[in-house]
Amino acid sequence: MSVLIKGGRIVTAADDYVGDVFVENGTVSLLGESLDVTADKVIDATGKYVLPGAVDPHTHLEMFFGGTTTCDDFTSGTVSAAFGGTTTLVDFCMQAPGTSFGQALENYFEKIDRAKPVIDVGFHIGVTDLREGGSLEELATLPDQGVTSYKVFMAYKGAVMVDDETLFKTMRTAAETGALVMVHAENGDAIDIIVKEAVAAGHTEPIWHARTRPPETEGEATNRAVQLAHVAGCPLYVVHVSCRESIEPIALAREKGWDTYGETCTQYLFIDESALDQPGFEGAKYIYTPPPRAKENQEHLWHALRNDVLSVVSTDHCPFKWPEQKGHAGEAFQVVPNGGPGIENRLHMLYQFGVRTGRLSLNRFVELVSTNPARYFGLYPRKGTIAPGSDADIVVWDPDKKLTLSASTHHSNVNYNLFEGTDVTGAPEVVLVRGQVIVENDELVAQPGAGQFVKRAKWGEELTPAEKVMA
Ligand code: DUC
Ligand code: ZN
Ligand code: ZN
């Protein structure tokens, strides 16, 4: 099967030119002006951008959390991602405390076998227990199986939080095995005390979710992780940076040339803590962690994205229905499962309010949503670019397409949208995964199972283009 994408503006993190892309057997085989080839399918991309498919390195599909399970599985979650231009996601395969990493992976492989994802999927391992469940020896074997990132939670005391001993041992193992350590950086001990005091004083409205997680608790944990990773000698990736206090230690480490990276998520750029403060229990829709912050943090985040202190925008898609799930344990902030949806709208929002406003160049937009996550998570150059030999994961982006973001039109199972009613201009017209058209003209045309599990490369190594693997 061959595809010719004709006359589009091809934009990668580094390039921007008008040309044709010829795809054969799932990979990009030729790039050039007016290619003289015949193809099984021709896509006219005149006036459109031709972008590398986006990579979302932070999703929680079909995950048991906070007493319930996220409402998108690897079917609905990947379909929703595809409509937004995401062609690969890396989800968190969570170790249930007391069980091995092998059991966790088996469970997650079963989930994707059942769901038949339409885009490619990789896994990070979520390390929760090195005492009774997984061992460091077992953890050390995972990068050879293509699971090349270890995720630890420094918060959620009594659930998935690890202590500094587990954190540091995980970091040391990563330094030996070529894994990247990802941290959810908040001081879980301090937050636990502050939450208990607030609840005892009768403060249970959603706004207290933000009031009980001060930004300094994120800044402190970020700095602790940054320093410990440096001592351990492993690369560090700080997930969902939400505030200035967390940006600062990352900036300092990067200035020193340390292997420290940070991501923020779409919601932190647009939603502030006032969203939690709504009549009734509606504010619970915005109970995700870290919480929406004071508005002034948004300018710090944009600035950090521009100057490369933060270098990825992900979604932290962790969808629970409102009020069915968000209120299932009662109407008090401390029992609401933490998480918000957003897998479909990352590019829409970032293009509209980043590129169209001039905050981000088109190249930087591609770098933030595709190239950098591909680089950091061992997918590059197979993913994250359009180059001979790379997977033909491609988004034909219509810069003039108008859309109103809404739960009534998105493709996730979740019944609300954090950006409800937002008008955007710019959206995918055609989305391809390894040369297969999966979305075209707002229709899902993917065969179930169009996506595959991707074994990712270790830190500092590249994922060999598929054609070289086959050769
Ligand atoms: N934050 C959330 O909001 N949900 C899941 C995990 C997390 O860290
Ligand atoms: Zn988190
Ligand atoms: Zn998360």
Coordinates of N, CA and C in Angstrom, one line a residue, residues 208-408:
W208 N -10.9 23.6 48.0 CA -9.9 23.2 49.0 C -8.9 22.2 48.4
H209 N -9.2 21.6 47.3 CA -8.2 20.8 46.6 C -7.0 21.6 46.3
A210 N -7.2 22.8 45.8 CA -6.1 23.7 45.5 C -5.5 24.3 46.8
R211 N -6.3 24.6 47.7 CA -5.8 25.3 48.9 C -5.0 24.3 49.8
T212 N -5.2 23.0 49.6 CA -4.4 22.1 50.4 C -3.2 21.5 49.7
R213 N -2.9 22.0 48.5 CA -1.7 21.6 47.8 C -1.0 22.8 47.4
P214 N -0.4 23.5 48.3 CA 0.3 24.8 48.0 C 1.4 24.5 46.9
P215 N 1.7 25.5 46.1 CA 2.7 25.3 45.0 C 4.1 25.0 45.6
E216 N 4.3 25.5 46.8 CA 5.6 25.2 47.3 C 5.8 23.7 47.6
T217 N 4.7 22.9 47.8 CA 4.9 21.5 48.0 C 5.3 20.8 46.6
E218 N 4.9 21.4 45.5 CA 5.3 20.9 44.2 C 6.8 21.3 44.0
G219 N 7.1 22.6 44.3 CA 8.4 23.1 44.1 C 9.4 22.3 44.9
E220 N 9.1 22.0 46.2 CA 10.0 21.3 47.1 C 10.3 19.9 46.5
A221 N 9.2 19.2 46.1 CA 9.4 17.8 45.6 C 10.2 17.8 44.3
T222 N 9.9 18.8 43.4 CA 10.6 18.9 42.2 C 12.1 19.1 42.4
N223 N 12.4 20.0 43.3 CA 13.8 20.2 43.6 C 14.5 18.9 44.2
R224 N 13.8 18.3 45.1 CA 14.3 17.0 45.7 C 14.6 16.0 44.6
A225 N 13.6 15.8 43.7 CA 13.8 14.8 42.6 C 15.0 15.2 41.7
V226 N 15.1 16.5 41.4 CA 16.2 17.0 40.6 C 17.5 16.7 41.2
Q227 N 17.6 17.0 42.5 CA 18.9 16.8 43.2 C 19.3 15.3 43.3
L228 N 18.3 14.5 43.7 CA 18.5 13.1 43.8 C 18.9 12.4 42.5
A229 N 18.2 12.8 41.5 CA 18.5 12.2 40.1 C 19.9 12.6 39.7
H230 N 20.3 13.8 40.1 CA 21.7 14.1 39.7 C 22.7 13.3 40.5
V231 N 22.4 13.0 41.8 CA 23.3 12.2 42.6 C 23.3 10.7 42.0
A232 N 22.1 10.3 41.7 CA 22.0 8.9 41.1 C 22.6 8.8 39.7
G233 N 22.6 9.9 39.0 CA 23.2 9.9 37.7 C 22.2 9.4 36.6
C234 N 20.9 9.6 36.8 CA 19.9 9.2 35.8 C 19.2 10.4 35.2
P235 N 18.7 10.3 34.0 CA 17.9 11.4 33.5 C 16.6 11.5 34.2
L236 N 16.1 12.7 34.3 CA 14.8 12.9 35.0 C 13.8 13.7 34.2
Y237 N 12.6 13.3 34.3 CA 11.5 14.0 33.5 C 10.4 14.3 34.6
V238 N 10.1 15.6 34.8 CA 9.1 16.0 35.8 C 7.8 16.2 35.0
V239 N 6.8 15.4 35.4 CA 5.5 15.4 34.7 C 4.7 16.6 35.3
H240 N 3.7 17.0 34.5 CA 2.7 18.0 34.8 C 3.2 19.1 35.7
V241 N 4.2 19.9 35.3 CA 4.6 21.1 36.0 C 3.5 22.1 35.9
S242 N 3.1 22.6 37.0 CA 1.9 23.5 37.0 C 2.2 24.9 37.5
C243 N 3.4 25.2 38.1 CA 3.6 26.5 38.7 C 5.1 26.9 38.7
R244 N 5.2 28.2 39.0 CA 6.6 28.8 39.0 C 7.5 28.1 40.0
E245 N 7.0 27.6 41.1 CA 7.9 27.0 42.1 C 8.5 25.7 41.6
S246 N 7.9 25.1 40.7 CA 8.4 23.9 40.1 C 9.3 24.2 38.9
I247 N 8.9 25.2 38.2 CA 9.7 25.6 37.0 C 11.1 26.0 37.4
E248 N 11.2 26.7 38.5 CA 12.5 27.3 38.9 C 13.6 26.2 39.1
P249 N 13.4 25.1 39.9 CA 14.5 24.1 40.0 C 14.8 23.4 38.7
I250 N 13.8 23.3 37.8 CA 14.1 22.7 36.5 C 15.0 23.6 35.7
A251 N 14.7 24.9 35.8 CA 15.5 25.9 35.0 C 16.9 25.9 35.5
L252 N 17.1 25.8 36.8 CA 18.4 25.9 37.4 C 19.2 24.6 36.9
A253 N 18.6 23.5 37.0 CA 19.3 22.2 36.6 C 19.6 22.3 35.1
R254 N 18.7 22.8 34.3 CA 19.0 22.8 32.9 C 20.2 23.8 32.6
E255 N 20.2 24.9 33.3 CA 21.3 25.9 33.2 C 22.6 25.2 33.4
K256 N 22.6 24.3 34.4 CA 23.9 23.6 34.8 C 24.2 22.4 33.8
G257 N 23.2 22.2 32.9 CA 23.5 21.1 31.9 C 23.1 19.7 32.4
W258 N 22.3 19.7 33.4 CA 21.9 18.4 33.9 C 20.8 17.8 33.0
D259 N 20.7 16.4 33.1 CA 19.7 15.7 32.2 C 18.3 15.8 32.9
T260 N 17.8 17.0 32.9 CA 16.5 17.3 33.6 C 15.5 17.9 32.6
Y261 N 14.3 17.4 32.5 CA 13.3 17.8 31.5 C 12.0 18.0 32.2
G262 N 11.2 18.9 31.7 CA 9.9 19.1 32.3 C 8.8 19.2 31.3
E263 N 7.6 18.7 31.6 CA 6.4 18.9 30.8 C 5.4 19.6 31.5
T264 N 4.5 20.3 30.8 CA 3.3 20.8 31.4 C 2.2 20.2 30.6
C265 N 1.0 20.4 31.0 CA -0.2 19.8 30.3 C -1.1 20.9 29.9
T266 N -1.9 20.7 28.9 CA -2.8 21.7 28.3 C -3.5 22.5 29.3
Q267 N -4.1 21.7 30.3 CA -5.1 22.4 31.2 C -4.4 23.4 32.1
Y268 N -3.1 23.2 32.4 CA -2.4 24.2 33.2 C -2.2 25.6 32.5
L269 N -2.2 25.5 31.2 CA -2.0 26.7 30.4 C -3.3 27.6 30.3
F270 N -4.5 27.0 30.6 CA -5.7 27.6 30.4 C -6.7 27.7 31.6
I271 N -6.6 26.8 32.5 CA -7.5 26.7 33.6 C -6.9 27.1 34.9
D272 N -7.5 28.0 35.6 CA -6.9 28.4 36.9 C -7.8 28.0 38.0
E273 N -7.3 28.2 39.2 CA -8.0 27.7 40.4 C -9.4 28.1 40.6
S274 N -9.8 29.2 39.9 CA -11.2 29.7 40.1 C -12.2 28.7 39.6
A275 N -11.7 27.8 38.6 CA -12.6 26.8 38.1 C -13.1 25.8 39.2
L276 N -12.4 25.7 40.2 CA -12.8 24.8 41.3 C -13.9 25.4 42.2
D277 N -14.0 26.7 42.1 CA -14.8 27.5 43.0 C -16.1 27.8 42.4
Q278 N -16.9 26.7 42.1 CA -18.2 26.9 41.4 C -19.3 26.5 42.4
P279 N -20.5 27.0 42.1 CA -21.7 26.6 43.0 C -21.9 25.1 42.9
G280 N -22.4 24.5 43.9 CA -22.7 23.1 43.9 C -21.4 22.4 43.9
F281 N -21.4 21.2 43.3 CA -20.2 20.4 43.3 C -19.5 20.3 41.9
E282 N -19.9 21.3 41.0 CA -19.4 21.3 39.7 C -17.9 21.5 39.6
G283 N -17.3 22.1 40.6 CA -15.9 22.4 40.7 C -15.1 21.0 40.7
A284 N -15.8 19.9 41.1 CA -15.1 18.6 41.1 C -14.6 18.2 39.8
K285 N -15.2 18.7 38.7 CA -14.7 18.4 37.3 C -13.2 18.8 37.2
Y286 N -12.8 19.8 38.0 CA -11.4 20.3 37.8 C -10.5 19.8 38.9
I287 N -10.9 18.7 39.6 CA -10.0 18.1 40.6 C -9.1 17.1 39.9
Y288 N -8.0 17.7 39.5 CA -6.9 16.9 39.0 C -5.6 17.4 39.8
T289 N -4.6 16.6 39.7 CA -3.4 16.9 40.5 C -2.1 16.9 39.7
P290 N -1.3 18.0 39.9 CA -1.5 19.1 40.7 C -2.7 19.9 40.3
P291 N -3.2 20.7 41.2 CA -4.5 21.4 41.0 C -4.3 22.5 40.0
P292 N -5.4 23.0 39.4 CA -5.3 24.3 38.7 C -4.8 25.3 39.7
R293 N -3.9 26.2 39.2 CA -3.2 27.1 40.0 C -3.7 28.5 39.9
A294 N -3.1 29.5 40.7 CA -3.4 30.9 40.5 C -3.0 31.3 39.1
K295 N -3.8 32.2 38.5 CA -3.7 32.5 37.0 C -2.3 32.9 36.6
E296 N -1.6 33.7 37.5 CA -0.3 34.2 37.1 C 0.7 33.1 36.7
N297 N 0.5 31.9 37.1 CA 1.4 30.8 36.7 C 1.3 30.5 35.2
Q298 N 0.2 30.8 34.6 CA 0.1 30.5 33.2 C 1.1 31.2 32.3
E299 N 1.4 32.5 32.7 CA 2.4 33.2 31.9 C 3.8 32.6 32.1
H300 N 4.1 32.1 33.4 CA 5.3 31.5 33.6 C 5.5 30.2 32.8
L301 N 4.4 29.5 32.7 CA 4.4 28.2 31.9 C 4.7 28.5 30.4
W302 N 4.0 29.5 29.9 CA 4.2 29.8 28.5 C 5.7 30.3 28.3
H303 N 6.1 31.0 29.2 CA 7.5 31.5 29.1 C 8.5 30.3 29.1
A304 N 8.2 29.4 30.0 CA 9.1 28.2 30.1 C 9.0 27.3 28.9
L305 N 7.9 27.3 28.2 CA 7.8 26.5 27.0 C 8.6 27.2 25.9
R306 N 8.6 28.5 25.9 CA 9.3 29.2 24.8 C 10.8 29.1 25.0
N307 N 11.3 29.2 26.3 CA 12.7 29.2 26.5 C 13.3 27.8 26.8
D308 N 12.5 26.8 26.6 CA 12.9 25.4 26.7 C 13.3 24.9 28.1
V309 N 12.8 25.6 29.1 CA 12.8 25.1 30.4 C 11.8 23.9 30.5
L310 N 10.7 24.1 29.9 CA 9.7 23.0 29.7 C 9.8 22.7 28.3
S311 N 9.7 21.4 28.0 CA 9.9 21.0 26.5 C 8.9 20.0 26.0
V312 N 7.9 19.8 26.7 CA 6.8 18.9 26.2 C 5.5 19.4 26.7
V313 N 4.4 19.3 25.9 CA 3.1 19.5 26.4 C 2.3 18.2 26.2
S314 N 1.9 17.6 27.3 CA 1.1 16.3 27.3 C -0.3 16.6 27.8
T315 N -1.1 15.5 28.0 CA -2.5 15.8 28.5 C -2.7 15.3 29.9
D316 N -2.0 14.3 30.4 CA -2.4 13.7 31.7 C -3.9 13.3 31.6
H317 N -4.3 12.8 30.5 CA -5.7 12.4 30.3 C -6.0 11.3 31.3
C318 N -6.9 11.6 32.2 CA -7.3 10.7 33.3 C -8.7 10.9 33.6
P319 N -9.6 10.4 32.7 CA -11.0 10.8 32.7 C -11.9 10.0 33.6
F320 N -12.7 10.8 34.4 CA -13.7 10.2 35.2 C -15.0 11.0 34.9
K321 N -16.1 10.3 34.8 CA -17.4 10.9 34.5 C -17.8 11.8 35.7
W322 N -18.5 12.9 35.3 CA -19.1 13.8 36.3 C -20.6 13.8 36.2
P323 N -21.4 13.6 37.2 CA -20.9 13.3 38.6 C -20.8 11.8 38.9
E324 N -21.1 11.0 38.0 CA -21.1 9.5 38.3 C -19.9 9.0 39.0
Q325 N -18.7 9.4 38.5 CA -17.5 9.0 39.1 C -16.9 10.0 40.0
K326 N -17.0 11.3 39.6 CA -16.4 12.3 40.4 C -17.1 12.5 41.7
G327 N -18.3 12.0 41.8 CA -19.0 12.1 43.1 C -19.3 10.8 43.7
H328 N -18.7 9.7 43.2 CA -19.2 8.4 43.6 C -18.9 8.1 45.1
A329 N -17.9 8.7 45.7 CA -17.6 8.4 47.1 C -18.1 9.5 48.0
G330 N -18.9 10.5 47.5 CA -19.4 11.5 48.3 C -18.9 12.9 47.8
E331 N -19.6 13.9 48.3 CA -19.3 15.2 47.7 C -18.3 16.0 48.7
A332 N -17.1 15.5 48.7 CA -16.1 16.2 49.5 C -14.8 16.0 48.7
F333 N -14.0 17.1 48.6 CA -12.9 17.1 47.6 C -11.9 16.0 47.8
Q334 N -11.7 15.6 49.1 CA -10.6 14.7 49.4 C -11.0 13.2 49.0
V335 N -12.2 12.9 48.6 CA -12.6 11.6 48.2 C -12.9 11.5 46.7
V336 N -12.7 12.7 46.0 CA -13.0 12.7 44.5 C -11.7 12.1 43.8
P337 N -12.0 11.1 42.9 CA -10.8 10.6 42.2 C -10.1 11.8 41.4
N338 N -8.8 11.8 41.5 CA -8.1 13.0 40.9 C -7.9 12.7 39.4
G339 N -8.2 13.6 38.5 CA -7.9 13.4 37.1 C -8.9 14.2 36.3
G340 N -8.4 14.6 35.1 CA -9.2 15.4 34.2 C -8.9 14.8 32.8
P341 N -9.9 15.1 31.9 CA -9.8 14.6 30.5 C -9.1 15.6 29.6
G342 N -8.7 15.2 28.4 CA -8.1 16.2 27.5 C -7.3 15.6 26.3
I343 N -7.4 14.3 26.1 CA -6.6 13.6 25.1 C -6.8 14.1 23.7
E344 N -8.0 14.6 23.4 CA -8.3 15.0 22.1 C -8.0 16.4 21.7
N345 N -7.9 17.3 22.7 CA -7.8 18.7 22.4 C -6.5 19.4 22.6
R346 N -5.5 18.6 22.8 CA -4.1 19.2 23.1 C -3.7 20.1 21.9
L347 N -3.7 19.5 20.7 CA -3.2 20.3 19.5 C -4.2 21.4 19.2
H348 N -5.5 21.2 19.3 CA -6.4 22.3 19.0 C -6.1 23.5 19.9
M349 N -5.9 23.2 21.2 CA -5.8 24.4 22.1 C -4.4 25.0 21.9
L350 N -3.4 24.2 21.7 CA -2.0 24.8 21.6 C -1.8 25.5 20.3
Y351 N -2.5 25.0 19.2 CA -2.4 25.7 17.9 C -3.1 27.0 18.0
Q352 N -4.4 27.0 18.6 CA -5.2 28.2 18.6 C -4.5 29.3 19.5
F353 N -4.1 28.9 20.7 CA -3.7 29.9 21.6 C -2.1 30.0 21.7
G354 N -1.4 29.1 21.1 CA 0.0 29.1 21.0 C 0.5 29.7 19.7
V355 N 0.1 28.9 18.6 CA 0.6 29.3 17.3 C -0.1 30.5 16.8
R356 N -1.4 30.5 16.8 CA -2.2 31.6 16.2 C -2.0 32.9 16.9
T357 N -1.6 32.9 18.2 CA -1.4 34.2 18.9 C 0.1 34.6 18.8
G358 N 0.9 33.8 18.2 CA 2.3 34.1 18.0 C 3.2 33.8 19.2
R359 N 2.6 33.1 20.2 CA 3.4 32.7 21.4 C 4.4 31.6 21.0
L360 N 4.0 30.7 20.1 CA 4.9 29.6 19.6 C 5.0 29.6 18.1
S361 N 6.2 29.3 17.6 CA 6.3 29.1 16.2 C 5.7 27.7 15.9
L362 N 5.5 27.5 14.6 CA 4.9 26.3 14.1 C 5.9 25.1 14.4
N363 N 7.2 25.4 14.2 CA 8.2 24.4 14.5 C 8.2 24.0 16.0
R364 N 8.1 25.0 16.9 CA 8.1 24.8 18.3 C 6.9 24.0 18.7
F365 N 5.8 24.3 18.1 CA 4.5 23.5 18.4 C 4.8 22.1 18.1
V366 N 5.3 21.8 16.9 CA 5.6 20.4 16.5 C 6.6 19.7 17.5
E367 N 7.6 20.5 17.9 CA 8.6 20.0 18.8 C 7.9 19.6 20.2
L368 N 7.0 20.5 20.7 CA 6.5 20.3 22.0 C 5.5 19.1 22.0
V369 N 4.7 18.9 21.0 CA 3.7 17.8 21.0 C 4.1 16.5 20.4
S370 N 5.3 16.6 19.6 CA 5.6 15.4 18.9 C 7.1 15.0 19.0
T371 N 8.0 15.9 18.6 CA 9.4 15.6 18.4 C 10.1 15.3 19.8
N372 N 9.9 16.3 20.7 CA 10.5 16.1 22.0 C 10.0 14.9 22.8
P373 N 8.7 14.7 22.9 CA 8.2 13.4 23.5 C 8.8 12.2 22.8
A374 N 8.9 12.2 21.5 CA 9.5 11.1 20.8 C 10.9 10.9 21.2
R375 N 11.6 12.0 21.3 CA 13.1 11.9 21.6 C 13.3 11.4 23.1
Y376 N 12.5 11.9 24.0 CA 12.8 11.6 25.4 C 12.3 10.1 25.7
F377 N 11.3 9.7 25.0 CA 10.8 8.4 25.3 C 11.2 7.3 24.3
G378 N 12.3 7.5 23.7 CA 12.9 6.4 22.9 C 12.1 6.0 21.7
L379 N 11.5 7.0 21.0 CA 10.7 6.7 19.8 C 11.3 7.4 18.6
Y380 N 12.2 8.3 18.8 CA 12.8 9.0 17.7 C 13.9 8.2 17.1
P381 N 14.1 8.3 15.8 CA 13.4 9.0 14.7 C 12.3 8.3 14.0
R382 N 11.9 7.1 14.7 CA 10.8 6.4 14.0 C 9.6 7.2 14.1
K383 N 9.4 7.9 15.3 CA 8.3 8.8 15.5 C 8.8 10.2 15.7
G384 N 7.9 11.2 15.6 CA 8.3 12.6 15.9 C 8.9 13.4 14.8
T385 N 9.0 12.8 13.6 CA 9.5 13.6 12.5 C 9.0 13.0 11.2
I386 N 9.2 13.7 10.1 CA 8.9 13.2 8.8 C 10.2 13.2 8.0
A387 N 10.7 12.0 7.9 CA 12.0 11.8 7.2 C 12.1 10.4 6.6
P388 N 12.9 10.3 5.6 CA 12.9 8.9 5.0 C 13.2 7.9 6.0
G389 N 12.4 6.8 6.0 CA 12.6 5.7 7.0 C 11.8 5.9 8.3
S390 N 11.2 7.1 8.5 CA 10.4 7.2 9.7 C 9.0 6.6 9.5
D391 N 8.4 6.2 10.6 CA 7.0 5.7 10.4 C 6.1 6.8 9.8
A392 N 5.2 6.4 8.9 CA 4.4 7.4 8.3 C 3.2 7.7 9.2
D393 N 3.5 8.3 10.4 CA 2.5 8.8 11.3 C 2.4 10.3 11.0
I394 N 1.4 10.6 10.3 CA 1.3 12.0 9.7 C -0.1 12.6 10.0
V395 N -0.1 13.9 10.2 CA -1.3 14.6 10.4 C -1.4 15.7 9.3
V396 N -2.4 15.6 8.5 CA -2.6 16.7 7.5 C -3.5 17.6 8.2
W397 N -3.0 18.8 8.5 CA -3.6 19.8 9.4 C -4.2 20.9 8.6
D398 N -5.5 21.1 8.8 CA -6.1 22.2 8.1 C -6.1 23.5 9.0
P399 N -5.3 24.5 8.7 CA -5.2 25.6 9.6 C -6.4 26.5 9.6
D400 N -7.3 26.2 8.7 CA -8.5 27.1 8.6 C -9.8 26.4 9.1
K401 N -9.6 25.1 9.5 CA -10.8 24.4 9.9 C -11.3 24.9 11.3
K402 N -12.6 25.2 11.4 CA -13.2 25.8 12.6 C -13.9 24.7 13.4
L403 N -13.8 24.8 14.7 CA -14.4 23.7 15.5 C -14.7 24.4 16.9
T404 N -15.8 23.9 17.5 CA -16.1 24.3 18.9 C -15.9 23.0 19.7
L405 N -15.0 23.1 20.7 CA -14.7 22.0 21.5 C -15.8 21.7 22.5
S406 N -16.2 20.4 22.5 CA -17.4 20.1 23.4 C -17.5 18.6 23.7
A407 N -18.0 18.3 24.8 CA -18.3 16.9 25.2 C -19.3 16.3 24.2
S408 N -20.1 17.1 23.6 CA -21.1 16.6 22.7 C -20.5 16.1 21.4

